[in-house]
Short mmCIF file of C-alpha atoms and ligand atoms in Angstrom, two decimals:
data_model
loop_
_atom_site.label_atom_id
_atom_site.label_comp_id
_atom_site.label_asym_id
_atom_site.label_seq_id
_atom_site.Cartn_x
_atom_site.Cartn_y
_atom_site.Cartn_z
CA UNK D 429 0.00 0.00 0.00
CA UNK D 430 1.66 3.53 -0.98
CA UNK D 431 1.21 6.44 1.20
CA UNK D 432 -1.65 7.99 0.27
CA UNK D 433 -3.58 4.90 0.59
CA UNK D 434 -2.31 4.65 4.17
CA UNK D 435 -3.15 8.17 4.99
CA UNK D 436 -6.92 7.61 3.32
CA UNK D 437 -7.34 4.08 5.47
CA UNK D 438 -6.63 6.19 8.62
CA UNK D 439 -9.32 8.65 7.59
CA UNK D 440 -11.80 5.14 7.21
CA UNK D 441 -10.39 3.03 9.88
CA UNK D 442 -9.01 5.36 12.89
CA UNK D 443 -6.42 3.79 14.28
CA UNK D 444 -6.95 2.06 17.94
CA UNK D 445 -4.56 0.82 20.12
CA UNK D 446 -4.22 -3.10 19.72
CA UNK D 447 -4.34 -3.78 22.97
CA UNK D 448 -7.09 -1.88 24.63
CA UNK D 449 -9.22 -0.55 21.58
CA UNK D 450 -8.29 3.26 22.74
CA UNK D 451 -8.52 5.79 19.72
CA UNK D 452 -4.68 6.77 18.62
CA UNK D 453 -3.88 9.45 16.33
CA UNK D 454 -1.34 6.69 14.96
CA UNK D 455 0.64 4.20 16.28
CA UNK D 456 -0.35 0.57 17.02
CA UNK D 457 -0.45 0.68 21.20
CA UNK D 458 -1.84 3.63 23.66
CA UNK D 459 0.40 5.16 26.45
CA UNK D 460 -0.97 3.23 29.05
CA UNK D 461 -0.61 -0.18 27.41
CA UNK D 462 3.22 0.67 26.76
CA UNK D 463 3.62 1.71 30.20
CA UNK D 464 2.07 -1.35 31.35
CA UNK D 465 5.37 -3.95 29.80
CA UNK D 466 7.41 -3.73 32.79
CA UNK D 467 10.68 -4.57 31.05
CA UNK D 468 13.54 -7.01 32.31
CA UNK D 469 16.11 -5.32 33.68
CA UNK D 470 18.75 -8.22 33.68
CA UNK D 471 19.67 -10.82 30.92
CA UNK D 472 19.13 -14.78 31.59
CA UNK D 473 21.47 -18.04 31.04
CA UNK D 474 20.81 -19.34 27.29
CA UNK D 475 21.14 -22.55 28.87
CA UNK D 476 18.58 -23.04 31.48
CA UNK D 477 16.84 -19.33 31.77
CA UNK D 478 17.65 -18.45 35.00
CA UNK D 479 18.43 -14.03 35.57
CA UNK D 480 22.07 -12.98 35.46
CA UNK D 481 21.95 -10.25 37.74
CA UNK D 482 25.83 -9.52 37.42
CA UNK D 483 25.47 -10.23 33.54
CA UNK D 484 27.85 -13.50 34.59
CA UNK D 485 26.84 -16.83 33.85
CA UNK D 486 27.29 -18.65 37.15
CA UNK D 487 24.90 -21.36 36.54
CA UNK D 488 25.88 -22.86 32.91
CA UNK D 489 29.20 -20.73 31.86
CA UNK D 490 29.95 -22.82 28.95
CA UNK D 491 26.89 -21.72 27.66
CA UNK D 492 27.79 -19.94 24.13
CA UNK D 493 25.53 -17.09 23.77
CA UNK D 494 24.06 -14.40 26.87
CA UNK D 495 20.19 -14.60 26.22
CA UNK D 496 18.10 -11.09 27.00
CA UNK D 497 14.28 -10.66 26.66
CA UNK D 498 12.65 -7.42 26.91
CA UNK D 499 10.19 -8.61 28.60
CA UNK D 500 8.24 -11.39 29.80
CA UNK D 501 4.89 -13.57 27.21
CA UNK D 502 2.13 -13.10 29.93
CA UNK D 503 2.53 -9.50 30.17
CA UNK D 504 -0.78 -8.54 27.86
CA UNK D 505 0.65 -5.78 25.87
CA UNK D 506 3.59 -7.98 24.89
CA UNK D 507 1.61 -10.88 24.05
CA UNK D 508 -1.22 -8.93 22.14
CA UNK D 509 1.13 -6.66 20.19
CA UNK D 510 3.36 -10.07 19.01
CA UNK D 511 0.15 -11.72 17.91
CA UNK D 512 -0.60 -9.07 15.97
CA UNK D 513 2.48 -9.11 13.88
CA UNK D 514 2.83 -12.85 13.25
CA UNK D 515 -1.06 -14.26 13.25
CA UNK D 516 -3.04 -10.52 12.20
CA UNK D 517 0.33 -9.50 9.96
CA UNK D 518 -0.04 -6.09 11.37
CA UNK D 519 3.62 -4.87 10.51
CA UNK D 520 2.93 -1.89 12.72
CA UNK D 521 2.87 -4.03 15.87
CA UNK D 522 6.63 -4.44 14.97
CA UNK D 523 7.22 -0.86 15.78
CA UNK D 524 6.54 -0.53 19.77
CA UNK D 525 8.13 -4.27 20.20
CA UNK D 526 11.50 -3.09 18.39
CA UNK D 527 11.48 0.12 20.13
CA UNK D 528 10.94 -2.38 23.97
CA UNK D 529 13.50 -4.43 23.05
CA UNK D 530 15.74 -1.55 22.35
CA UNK D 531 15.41 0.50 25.70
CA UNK D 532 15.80 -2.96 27.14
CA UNK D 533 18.97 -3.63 26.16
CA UNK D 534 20.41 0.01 25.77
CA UNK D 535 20.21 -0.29 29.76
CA UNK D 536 22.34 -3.33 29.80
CA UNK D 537 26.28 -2.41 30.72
CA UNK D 538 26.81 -3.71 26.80
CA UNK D 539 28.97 -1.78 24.55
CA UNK D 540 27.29 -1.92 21.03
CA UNK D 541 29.80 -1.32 19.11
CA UNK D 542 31.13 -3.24 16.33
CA UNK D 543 27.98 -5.53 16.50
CA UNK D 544 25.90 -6.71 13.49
CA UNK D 545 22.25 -7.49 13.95
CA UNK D 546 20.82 -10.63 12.68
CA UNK D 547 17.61 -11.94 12.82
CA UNK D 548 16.46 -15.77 13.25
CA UNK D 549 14.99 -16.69 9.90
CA UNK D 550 11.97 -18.35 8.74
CA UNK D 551 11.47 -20.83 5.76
CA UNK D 552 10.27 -20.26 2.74
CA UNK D 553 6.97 -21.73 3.57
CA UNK D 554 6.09 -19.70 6.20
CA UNK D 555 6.97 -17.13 4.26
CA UNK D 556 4.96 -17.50 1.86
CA UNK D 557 1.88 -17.76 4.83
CA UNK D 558 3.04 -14.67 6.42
CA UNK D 559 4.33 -12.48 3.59
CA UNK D 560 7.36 -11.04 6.03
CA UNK D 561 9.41 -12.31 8.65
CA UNK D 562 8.59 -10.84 11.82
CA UNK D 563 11.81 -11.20 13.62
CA UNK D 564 13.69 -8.88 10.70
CA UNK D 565 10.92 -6.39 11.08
CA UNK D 566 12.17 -6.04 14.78
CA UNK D 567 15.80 -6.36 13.75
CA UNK D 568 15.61 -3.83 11.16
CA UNK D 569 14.14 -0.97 13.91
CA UNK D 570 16.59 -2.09 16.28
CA UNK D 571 19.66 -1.61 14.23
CA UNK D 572 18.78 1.29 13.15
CA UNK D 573 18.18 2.67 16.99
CA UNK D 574 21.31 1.70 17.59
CA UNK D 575 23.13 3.25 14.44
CA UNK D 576 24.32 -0.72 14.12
CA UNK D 577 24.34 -2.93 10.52
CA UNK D 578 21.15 -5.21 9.90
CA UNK D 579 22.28 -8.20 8.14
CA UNK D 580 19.08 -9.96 7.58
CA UNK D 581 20.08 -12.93 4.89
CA UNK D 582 22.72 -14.00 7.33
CA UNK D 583 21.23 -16.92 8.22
CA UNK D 584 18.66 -18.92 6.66
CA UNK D 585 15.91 -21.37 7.63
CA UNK D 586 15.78 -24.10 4.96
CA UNK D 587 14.15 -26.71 6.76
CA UNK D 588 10.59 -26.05 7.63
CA UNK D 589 9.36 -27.92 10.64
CA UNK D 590 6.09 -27.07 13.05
CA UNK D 591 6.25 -24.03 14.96
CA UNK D 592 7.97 -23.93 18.08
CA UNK D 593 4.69 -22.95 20.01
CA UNK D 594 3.38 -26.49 19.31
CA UNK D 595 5.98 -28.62 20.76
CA UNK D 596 4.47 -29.28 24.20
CA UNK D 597 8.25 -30.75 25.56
CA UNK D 598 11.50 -28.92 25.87
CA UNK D 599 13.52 -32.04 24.64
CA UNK D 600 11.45 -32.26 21.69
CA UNK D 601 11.96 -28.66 21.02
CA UNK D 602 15.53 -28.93 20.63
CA UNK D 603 15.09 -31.95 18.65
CA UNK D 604 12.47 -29.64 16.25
CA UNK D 605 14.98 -27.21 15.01
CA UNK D 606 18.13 -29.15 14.96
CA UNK D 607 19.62 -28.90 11.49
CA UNK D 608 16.89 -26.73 10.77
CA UNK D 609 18.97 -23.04 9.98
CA UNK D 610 22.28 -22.41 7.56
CA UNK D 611 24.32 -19.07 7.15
CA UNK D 612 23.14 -18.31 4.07
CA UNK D 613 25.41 -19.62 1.19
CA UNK D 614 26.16 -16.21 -0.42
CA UNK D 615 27.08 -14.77 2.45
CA UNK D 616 30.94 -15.07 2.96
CA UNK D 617 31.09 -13.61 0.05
CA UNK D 618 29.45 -10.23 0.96
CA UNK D 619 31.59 -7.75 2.85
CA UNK D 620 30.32 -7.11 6.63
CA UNK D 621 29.19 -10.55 7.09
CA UNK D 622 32.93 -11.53 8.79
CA UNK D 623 31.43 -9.78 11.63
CA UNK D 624 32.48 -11.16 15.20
CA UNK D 625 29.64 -10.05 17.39
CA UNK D 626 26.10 -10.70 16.97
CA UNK D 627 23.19 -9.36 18.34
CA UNK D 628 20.39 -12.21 17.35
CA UNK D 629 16.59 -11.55 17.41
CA UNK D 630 13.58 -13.13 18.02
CA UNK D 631 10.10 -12.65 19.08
CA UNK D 632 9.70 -15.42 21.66
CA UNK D 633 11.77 -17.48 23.22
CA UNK D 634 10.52 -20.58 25.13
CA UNK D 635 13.02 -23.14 25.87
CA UNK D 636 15.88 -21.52 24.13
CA UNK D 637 15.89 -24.20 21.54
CA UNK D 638 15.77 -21.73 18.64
CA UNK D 639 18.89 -19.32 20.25
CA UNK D 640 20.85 -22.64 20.88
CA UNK D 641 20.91 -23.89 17.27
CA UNK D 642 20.83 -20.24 15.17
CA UNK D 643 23.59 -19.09 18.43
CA UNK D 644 25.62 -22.49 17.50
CA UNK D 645 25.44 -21.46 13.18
CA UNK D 646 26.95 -18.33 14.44
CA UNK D 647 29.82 -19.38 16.41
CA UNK D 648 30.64 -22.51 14.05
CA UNK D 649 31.05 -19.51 11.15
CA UNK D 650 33.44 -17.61 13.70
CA UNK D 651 31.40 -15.24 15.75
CA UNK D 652 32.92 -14.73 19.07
CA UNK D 653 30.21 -12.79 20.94
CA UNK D 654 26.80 -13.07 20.39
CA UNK D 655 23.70 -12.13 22.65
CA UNK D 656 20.70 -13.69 21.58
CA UNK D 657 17.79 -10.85 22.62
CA UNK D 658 13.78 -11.73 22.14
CA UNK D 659 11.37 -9.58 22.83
CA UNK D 660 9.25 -11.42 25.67
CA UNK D 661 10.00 -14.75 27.15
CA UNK D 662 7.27 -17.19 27.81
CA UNK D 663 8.73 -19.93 30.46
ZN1 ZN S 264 -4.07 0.68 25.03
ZN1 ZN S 265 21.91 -21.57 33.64
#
């Protein structure tokens, strides 16, 4: 849809905020509703998701990747706003959940620099359902709130499998995605993708299954340093 035709739907459909049906001038979420996340203020063990107050892995230190989420599934806002974007395809949900995850980790003692920002993929066949892919929506915002590159064909999904939300056990969820993502074969060849830090995004993350294998890709193709962020975590 161009610009005009966007700027004639808002004279038809008003927009409301997702969340609690509020009247907006734009935007996707109301004040209130944003104020209402209650972000993390710590990031968690990619391992077994327990907080890392002192941003040191204690627990599981051989763990390859520090995990952050903005913020956690149940909260209402988070939860409404991501099921907008993947199940309603409302792109502009991606806007307030990039800017969350943003704040969220701009407040951890991280220095940004000489990161890239990749996205986890998603096949071609949920592509095709979805038109986008929700996660580089997110990415995309982020990097550029952070003046940081957005590498989004880094890696790539080729092996389409049942969505991670339907796999009742966390063994099985590992087992789901193994051998399921590639850095994408082009890539080496493109300059900026020798990067050694990685800032990797998500949506949700549930039992870390998805980090682990995408954080594993990574490190295998000689990334040192990656924090895997998503913007809620449902336990
Ligand atoms: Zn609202
Ligand atoms: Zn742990």
């Amino acid at each position: 849809m161009n610009m005009d035709a966007g700027f004639l739907m808002d004279l038809i459909f008003p927009a409301e905020c997702l969340v609690c049906g509020t009247r907006l001038a734009r935007g996707t979420v109301c004040g209130e509703c944003r104020l209402g996340i209650a972000p993390h203020r710590t990031a968690f063990c990619g391992t077994c998701g327990a907080p890392l107050p002192g941003f040191r892995n204690i627990c599981h230190p051989d763990t390859p990747y520090i995990m952050g989420a903005a913020g956690d599934y149940r909260n209402e806002t988070l939860r409404t706003l991501i099921h907008a974007l993947k199940f309603g395809r409302i792109k502009g949900a991606a806007v307030p959940l990039a800017d969350v995850l943003a704040h969220y980790f701009a407040q951890l003692p991280i220095d940004h620099r000489g990161f890239i920002v990749v996205p986890v993929p998603i096949s071609k066949e949920r592509m095709r359902e979805r038109g986008f892919n929700q996660s580089a929506l997110i990415a995309e915002r982020f990097a550029r709130f952070f003046g940081i590159p957005h590498e989004k064909d880094l890696l790539v999904r080729a092996v389409h499998r049942r969505p991670q939300s339907e796999v009742p056990d966390r063994d099985e969820r590992h087992e789901n995605v193994r051998g399921c993502y590639a850095i994408h074969p082009r890539a080496e060849r493109r300059p900026g993708t020798d990067a050694r830090k990685v800032v990797l995004i998500d949506d949700v993350t549930t039992s870390g299954a998805t980090f682990a294998e995408t954080a594993g890709i990574l490190r295998s193709a000689g990334v040192r340093k990656i924090f895997a962020l998503a913007v809620a975590k449902a336990v």
